[in-house]
Short mmCIF file of C-alpha atoms in Angstrom, two decimals:
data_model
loop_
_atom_site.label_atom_id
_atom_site.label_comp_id
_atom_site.label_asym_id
_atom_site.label_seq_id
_atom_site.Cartn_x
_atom_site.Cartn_y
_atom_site.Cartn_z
CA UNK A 1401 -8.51 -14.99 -0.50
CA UNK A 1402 -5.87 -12.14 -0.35
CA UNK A 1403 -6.41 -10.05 3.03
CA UNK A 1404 -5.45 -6.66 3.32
CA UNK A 1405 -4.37 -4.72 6.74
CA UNK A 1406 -4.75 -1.33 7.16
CA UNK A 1407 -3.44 -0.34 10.58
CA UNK A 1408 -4.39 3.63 10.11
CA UNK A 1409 -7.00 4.31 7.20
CA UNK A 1410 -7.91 7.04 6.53
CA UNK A 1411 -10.96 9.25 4.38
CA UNK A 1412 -9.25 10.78 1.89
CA UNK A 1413 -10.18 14.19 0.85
CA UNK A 1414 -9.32 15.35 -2.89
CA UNK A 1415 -9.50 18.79 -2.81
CA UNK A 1416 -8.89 20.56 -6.69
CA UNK A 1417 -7.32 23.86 -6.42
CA UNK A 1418 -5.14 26.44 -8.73
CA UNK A 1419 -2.85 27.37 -6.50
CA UNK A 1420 -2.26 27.45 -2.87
CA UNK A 1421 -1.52 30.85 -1.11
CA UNK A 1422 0.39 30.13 2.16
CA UNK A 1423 -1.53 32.85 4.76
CA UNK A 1424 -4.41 33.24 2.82
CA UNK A 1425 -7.73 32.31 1.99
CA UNK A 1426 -7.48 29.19 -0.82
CA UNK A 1427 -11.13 27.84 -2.68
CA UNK A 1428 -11.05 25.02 -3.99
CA UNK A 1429 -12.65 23.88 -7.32
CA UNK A 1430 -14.04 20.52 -6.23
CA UNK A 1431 -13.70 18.27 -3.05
CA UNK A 1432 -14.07 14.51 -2.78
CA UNK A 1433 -14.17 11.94 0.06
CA UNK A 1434 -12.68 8.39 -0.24
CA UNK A 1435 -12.20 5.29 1.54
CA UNK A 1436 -8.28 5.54 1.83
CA UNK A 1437 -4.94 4.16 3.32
CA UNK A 1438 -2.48 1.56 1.90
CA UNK A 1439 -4.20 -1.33 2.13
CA UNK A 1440 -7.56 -0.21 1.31
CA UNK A 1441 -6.29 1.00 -1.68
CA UNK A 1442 -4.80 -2.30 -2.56
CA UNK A 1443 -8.56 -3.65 -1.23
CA UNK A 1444 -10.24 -1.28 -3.97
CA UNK A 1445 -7.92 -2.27 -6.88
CA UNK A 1446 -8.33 -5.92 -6.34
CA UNK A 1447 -12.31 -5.78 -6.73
CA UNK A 1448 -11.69 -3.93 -9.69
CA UNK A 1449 -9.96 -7.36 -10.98
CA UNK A 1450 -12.90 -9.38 -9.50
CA UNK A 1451 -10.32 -11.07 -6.99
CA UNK A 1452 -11.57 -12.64 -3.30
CA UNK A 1453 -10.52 -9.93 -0.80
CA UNK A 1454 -11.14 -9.41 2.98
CA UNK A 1455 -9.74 -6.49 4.41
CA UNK A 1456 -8.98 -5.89 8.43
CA UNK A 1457 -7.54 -3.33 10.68
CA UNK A 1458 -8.97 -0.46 13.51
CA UNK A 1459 -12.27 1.85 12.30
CA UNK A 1460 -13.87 4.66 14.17
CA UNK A 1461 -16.71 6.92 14.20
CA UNK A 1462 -18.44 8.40 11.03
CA UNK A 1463 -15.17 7.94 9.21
CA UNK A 1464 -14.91 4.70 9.71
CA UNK A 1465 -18.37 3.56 8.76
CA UNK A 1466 -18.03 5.50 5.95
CA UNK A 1467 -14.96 3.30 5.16
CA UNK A 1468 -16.69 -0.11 5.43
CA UNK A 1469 -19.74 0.53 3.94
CA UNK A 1470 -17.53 2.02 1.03
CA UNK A 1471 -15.70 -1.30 0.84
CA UNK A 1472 -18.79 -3.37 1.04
CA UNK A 1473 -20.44 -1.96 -1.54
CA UNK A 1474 -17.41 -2.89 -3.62
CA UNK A 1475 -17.47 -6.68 -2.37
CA UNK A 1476 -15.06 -6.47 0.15
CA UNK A 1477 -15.19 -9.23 3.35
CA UNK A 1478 -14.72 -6.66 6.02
CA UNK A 1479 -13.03 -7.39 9.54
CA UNK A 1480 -12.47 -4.23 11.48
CA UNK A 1481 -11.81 -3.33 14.67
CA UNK A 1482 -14.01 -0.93 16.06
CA UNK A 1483 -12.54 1.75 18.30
CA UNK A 1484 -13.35 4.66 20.58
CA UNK A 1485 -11.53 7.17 18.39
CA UNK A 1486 -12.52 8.42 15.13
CA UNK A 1487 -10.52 7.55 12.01
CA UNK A 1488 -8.26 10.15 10.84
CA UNK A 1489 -8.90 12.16 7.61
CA UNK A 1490 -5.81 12.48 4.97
CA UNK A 1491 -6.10 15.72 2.81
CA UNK A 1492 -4.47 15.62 -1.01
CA UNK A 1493 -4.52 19.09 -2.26
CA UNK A 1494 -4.50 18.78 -6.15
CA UNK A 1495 -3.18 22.02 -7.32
CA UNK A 1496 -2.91 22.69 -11.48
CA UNK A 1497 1.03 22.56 -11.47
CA UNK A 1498 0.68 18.82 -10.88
CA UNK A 1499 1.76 18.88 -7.55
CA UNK A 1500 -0.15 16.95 -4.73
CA UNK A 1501 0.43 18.04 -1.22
CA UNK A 1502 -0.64 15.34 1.15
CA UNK A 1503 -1.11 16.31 5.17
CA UNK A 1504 -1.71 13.23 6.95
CA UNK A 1505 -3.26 12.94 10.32
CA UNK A 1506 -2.38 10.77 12.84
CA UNK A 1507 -5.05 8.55 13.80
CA UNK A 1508 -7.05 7.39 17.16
CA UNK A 1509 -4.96 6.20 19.76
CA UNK A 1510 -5.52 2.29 20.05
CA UNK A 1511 -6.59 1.10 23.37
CA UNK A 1512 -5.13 -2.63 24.82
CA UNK A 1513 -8.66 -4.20 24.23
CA UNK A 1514 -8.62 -2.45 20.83
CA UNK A 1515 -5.63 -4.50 19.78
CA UNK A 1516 -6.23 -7.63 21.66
CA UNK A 1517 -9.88 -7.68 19.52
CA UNK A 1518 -7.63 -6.75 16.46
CA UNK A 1519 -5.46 -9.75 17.36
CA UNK A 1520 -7.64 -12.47 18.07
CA UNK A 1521 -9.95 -11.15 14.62
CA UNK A 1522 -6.52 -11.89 12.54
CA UNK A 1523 -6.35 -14.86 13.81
CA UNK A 1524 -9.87 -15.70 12.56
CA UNK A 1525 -8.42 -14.13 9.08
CA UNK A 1526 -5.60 -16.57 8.93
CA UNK A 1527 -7.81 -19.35 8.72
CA UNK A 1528 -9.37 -18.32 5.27
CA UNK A 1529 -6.40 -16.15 3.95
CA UNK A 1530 -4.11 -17.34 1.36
CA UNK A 1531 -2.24 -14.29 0.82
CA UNK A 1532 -1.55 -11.09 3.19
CA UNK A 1533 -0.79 -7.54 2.61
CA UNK A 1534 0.32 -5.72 5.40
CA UNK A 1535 0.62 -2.15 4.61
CA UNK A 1536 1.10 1.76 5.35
CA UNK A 1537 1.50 3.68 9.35
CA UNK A 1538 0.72 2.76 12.51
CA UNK A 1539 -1.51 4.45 14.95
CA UNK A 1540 -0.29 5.48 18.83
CA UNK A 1541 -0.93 2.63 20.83
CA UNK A 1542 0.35 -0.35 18.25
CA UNK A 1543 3.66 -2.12 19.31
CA UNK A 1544 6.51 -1.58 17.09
CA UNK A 1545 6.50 -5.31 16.30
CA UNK A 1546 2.98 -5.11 14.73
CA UNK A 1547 3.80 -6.07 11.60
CA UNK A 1548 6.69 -8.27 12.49
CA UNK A 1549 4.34 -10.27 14.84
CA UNK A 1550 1.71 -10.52 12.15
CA UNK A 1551 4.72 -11.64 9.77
CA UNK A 1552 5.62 -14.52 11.88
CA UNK A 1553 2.34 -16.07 12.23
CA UNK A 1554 1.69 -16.16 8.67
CA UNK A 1555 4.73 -17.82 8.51
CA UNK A 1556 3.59 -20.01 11.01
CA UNK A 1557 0.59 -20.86 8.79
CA UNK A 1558 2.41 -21.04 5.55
CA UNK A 1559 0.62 -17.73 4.73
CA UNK A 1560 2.51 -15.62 2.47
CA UNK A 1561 3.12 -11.81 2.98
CA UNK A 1562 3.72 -8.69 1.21
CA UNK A 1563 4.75 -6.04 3.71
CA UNK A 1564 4.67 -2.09 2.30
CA UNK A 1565 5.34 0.52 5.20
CA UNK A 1566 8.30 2.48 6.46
CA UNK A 1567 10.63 3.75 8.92
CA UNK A 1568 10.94 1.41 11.98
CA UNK A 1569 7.55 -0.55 11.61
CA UNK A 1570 9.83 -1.39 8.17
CA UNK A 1571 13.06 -2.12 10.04
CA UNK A 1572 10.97 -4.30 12.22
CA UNK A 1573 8.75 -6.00 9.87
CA UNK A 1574 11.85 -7.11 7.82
CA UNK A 1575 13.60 -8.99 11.10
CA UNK A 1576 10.75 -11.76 10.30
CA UNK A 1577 11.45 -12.06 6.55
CA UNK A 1578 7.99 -11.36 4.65
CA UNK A 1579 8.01 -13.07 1.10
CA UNK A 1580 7.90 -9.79 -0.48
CA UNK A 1581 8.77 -6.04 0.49
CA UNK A 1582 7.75 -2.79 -2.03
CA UNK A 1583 9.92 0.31 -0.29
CA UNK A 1584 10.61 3.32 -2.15
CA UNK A 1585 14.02 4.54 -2.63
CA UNK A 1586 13.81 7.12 0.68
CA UNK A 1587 12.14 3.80 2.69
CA UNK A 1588 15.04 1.66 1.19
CA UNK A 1589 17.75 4.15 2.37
CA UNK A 1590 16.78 4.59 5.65
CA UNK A 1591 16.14 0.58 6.25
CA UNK A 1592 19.99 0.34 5.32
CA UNK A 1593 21.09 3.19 6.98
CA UNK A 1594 22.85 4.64 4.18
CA UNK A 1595 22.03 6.73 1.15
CA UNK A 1596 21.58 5.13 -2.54
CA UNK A 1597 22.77 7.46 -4.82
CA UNK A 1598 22.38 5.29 -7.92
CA UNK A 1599 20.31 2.04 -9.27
CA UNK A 1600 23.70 -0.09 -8.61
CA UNK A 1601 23.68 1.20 -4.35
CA UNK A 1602 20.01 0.07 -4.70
CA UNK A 1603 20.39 -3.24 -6.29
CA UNK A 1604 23.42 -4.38 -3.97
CA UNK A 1605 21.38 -3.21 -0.97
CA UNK A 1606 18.12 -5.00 -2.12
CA UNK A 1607 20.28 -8.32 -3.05
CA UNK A 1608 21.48 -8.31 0.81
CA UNK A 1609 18.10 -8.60 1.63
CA UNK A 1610 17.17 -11.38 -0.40
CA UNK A 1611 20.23 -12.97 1.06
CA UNK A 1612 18.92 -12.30 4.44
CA UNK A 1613 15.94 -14.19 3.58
CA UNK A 1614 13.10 -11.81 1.78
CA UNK A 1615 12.27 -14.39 -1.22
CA UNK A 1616 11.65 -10.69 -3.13
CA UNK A 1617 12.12 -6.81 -3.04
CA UNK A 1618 10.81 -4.46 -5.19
CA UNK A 1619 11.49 -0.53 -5.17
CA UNK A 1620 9.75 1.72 -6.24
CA UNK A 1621 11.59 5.12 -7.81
CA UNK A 1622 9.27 7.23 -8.77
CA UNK A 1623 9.20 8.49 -12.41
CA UNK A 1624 12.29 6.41 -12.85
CA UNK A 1625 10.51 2.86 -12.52
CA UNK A 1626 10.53 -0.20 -10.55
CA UNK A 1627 13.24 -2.24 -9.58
CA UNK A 1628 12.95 -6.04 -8.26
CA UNK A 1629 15.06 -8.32 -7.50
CA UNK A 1630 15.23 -12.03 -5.66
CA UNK A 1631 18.23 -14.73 -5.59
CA UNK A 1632 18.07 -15.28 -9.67
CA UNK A 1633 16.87 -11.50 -11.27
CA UNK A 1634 17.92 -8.46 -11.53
CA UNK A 1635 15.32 -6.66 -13.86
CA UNK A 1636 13.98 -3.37 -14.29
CA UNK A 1637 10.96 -1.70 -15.24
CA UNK A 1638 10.82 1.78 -16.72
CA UNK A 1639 8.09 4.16 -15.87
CA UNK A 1640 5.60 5.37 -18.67
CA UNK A 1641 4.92 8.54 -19.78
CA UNK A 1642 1.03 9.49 -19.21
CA UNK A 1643 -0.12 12.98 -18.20
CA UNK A 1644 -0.25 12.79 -14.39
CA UNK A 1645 -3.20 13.76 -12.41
CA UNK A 1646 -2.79 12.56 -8.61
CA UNK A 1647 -0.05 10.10 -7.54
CA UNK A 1648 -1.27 9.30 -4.40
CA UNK A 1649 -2.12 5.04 -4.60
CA UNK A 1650 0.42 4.44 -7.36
CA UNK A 1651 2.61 2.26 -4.74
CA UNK A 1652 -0.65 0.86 -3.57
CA UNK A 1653 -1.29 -0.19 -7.38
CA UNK A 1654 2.50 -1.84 -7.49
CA UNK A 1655 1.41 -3.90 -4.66
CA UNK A 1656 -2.09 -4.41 -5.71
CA UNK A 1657 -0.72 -5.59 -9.04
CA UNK A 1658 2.37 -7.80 -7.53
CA UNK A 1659 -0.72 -9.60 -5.62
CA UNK A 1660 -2.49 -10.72 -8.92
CA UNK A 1661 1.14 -11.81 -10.24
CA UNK A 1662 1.68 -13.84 -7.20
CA UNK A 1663 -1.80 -15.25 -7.79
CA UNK A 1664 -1.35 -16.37 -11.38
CA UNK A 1665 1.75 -17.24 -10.61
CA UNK A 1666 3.01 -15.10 -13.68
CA UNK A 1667 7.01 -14.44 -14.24
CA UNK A 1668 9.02 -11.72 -13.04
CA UNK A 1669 8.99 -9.74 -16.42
CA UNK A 1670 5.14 -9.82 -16.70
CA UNK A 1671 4.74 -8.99 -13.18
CA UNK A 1672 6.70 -5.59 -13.48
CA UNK A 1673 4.87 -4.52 -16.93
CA UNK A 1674 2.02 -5.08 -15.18
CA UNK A 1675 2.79 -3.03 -12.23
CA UNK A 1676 4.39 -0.48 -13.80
CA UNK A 1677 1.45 0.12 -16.19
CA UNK A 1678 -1.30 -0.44 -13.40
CA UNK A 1679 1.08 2.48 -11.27
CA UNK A 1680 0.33 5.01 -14.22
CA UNK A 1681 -3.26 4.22 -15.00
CA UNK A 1682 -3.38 5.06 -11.05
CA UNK A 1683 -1.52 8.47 -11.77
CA UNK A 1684 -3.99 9.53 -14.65
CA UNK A 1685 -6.76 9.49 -12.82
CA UNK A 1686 -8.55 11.90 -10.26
CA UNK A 1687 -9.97 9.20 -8.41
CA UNK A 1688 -7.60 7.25 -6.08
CA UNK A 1689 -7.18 3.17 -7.04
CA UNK A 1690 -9.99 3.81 -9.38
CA UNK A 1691 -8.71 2.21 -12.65
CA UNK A 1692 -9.53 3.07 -16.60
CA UNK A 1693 -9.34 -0.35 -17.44
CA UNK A 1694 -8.61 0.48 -21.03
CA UNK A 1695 -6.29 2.92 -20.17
CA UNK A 1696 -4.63 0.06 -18.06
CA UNK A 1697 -4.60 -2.23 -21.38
CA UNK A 1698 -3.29 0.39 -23.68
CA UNK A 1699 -0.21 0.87 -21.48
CA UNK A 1700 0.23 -3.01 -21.09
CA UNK A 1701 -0.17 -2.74 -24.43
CA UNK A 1702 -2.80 -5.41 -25.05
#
């Protein structure tokens, strides 16, 4: 069972549009609304693949029922948190030059009994997950140490984790050495306090790491590829060329796709084809973490 936390989900509205006119009335072609956030993303892909998934973290309001009963439908164990506020709604504004503009809300404020229910429902989760993914913001309310506390009682368990967020919750969650970390370059640069000008800065930063004791990093660089390292590989993973439609959920496919790798116990160089070619399936299509499967194959070239 692979267990997914989403701190802050989110609905996810697509919204299709030519262009946007800053100070003026916009119309949009089409509008969609999703279950969405990092983890739920990672929730969605996984079904896809027929894998056992439960998926955790704080719902509220409309929003958040429409979030669970979208996962359940898809076969998802569900353990959320119910709270007082309403989840938050994230807005991806497709326009036809390719671009996405994202504007993110912040989510409910999380009450003390809202996170002690959280906390003693992980707990119940540790007893039947195998692997966790810990992933994306934090709503007001959470401790800074979220994710490092979660980190250290999976290691408690022998749990393994794969920890994908940024910023401080990142700086934090790191101090308790997850098994596996997927920043992006900007994430990576402000964990080490410096900037990476070059694949090189990256590497020696993400080997320090893996010295520190993260078994693996992987970063993602955009249209450049993904980069992973742990204490015996270096390798990299070019990106592919596919006409892109929405990026938003291609680092959710990395991780989704490092999961099933960890799973299957398959070797570095498989796992990054795989990721990298799950990552642009994600890209091609409208529909966040909604693969083609046999656009997937085609790019893994099976």
């Amino acid at each position: 069972m692979i267990v997914t936390v989403t701190l802050n989900p989110a609905v996810d509205k697509n919204v299709e549009i030519g262009r946007v006119v800053m100070g003026d009335i916009n119309r949009a072609r089409a509008a969609s609304n999703l279950a969405g956030g990092k983890g739920i993303n990672v929730a969605k892909i996984l079904r896809q693949f027929h894998l056992p998934v439960a998926t955790m973290g704080f719902l509220g309001g409309y929003s958040g029922r429409m979030i669970e009963d979208s996962m359940m439908k898809l076969g998802v164990e569900c353990h959320f948190t119910r709270t007082k506020g309403d989840t938050r709604t994230s807005v991806n504004i497709l326009t036809d030059d390719g671009y996405v503009t994202e504007i993110l809300e912040p989510g409910p404020a999380i009450s003390e009994k809202e996170l002690a229910n959280f906390l003693k429902e992980f707990e119940y989760c540790l007893e039947t997950g195998d692997m966790f993914v810990l992933c994306g913001s934090v709503p007001v309310g959470v401790p800074l140490t979220i994710y490092a506390d979660l980190i250290k009682r999976c290691r408690e368990e022998g749990r393994k984790v794969i920890l994908d967020t940024s910023g401080e919750f990142l700086r934090e969650g790191v101090k308790a050495k997850p098994y596996l970390i997927k920043p992006n370059r900007k994430e990576l640069e402000y964990l080490v306090g410096r900037k990476l000008p070059d694949r090189d800065s990256i590497i020696e930063e993400a080997q320090k790491l893996v010295a520190g004791g993260i078994e693996k990093v992987v970063v993602s660089m955009g249209t450049q590829g993904l980069l992973y390292v742990d204490a015996d590989n270096v390798l990299f993973e070019s990106a592919r060329k596919v006409k892109t439609v929405n990026t938003v959920g291609c680092g959710d496919s990395v991780v989704a796709s490092l999961c099933m790798s960890e799973v299957s116990h398959e070797s570095p160089e498989l796992a990054m084809k795989k990721a990298i070619a799950l990552s642009a399936a994600n890209a091609s299509t409208q529909e966040i973490a909604m693969i083609s499967m046999n656009q997937y194959l085609e790019l893994l070239g099976v």
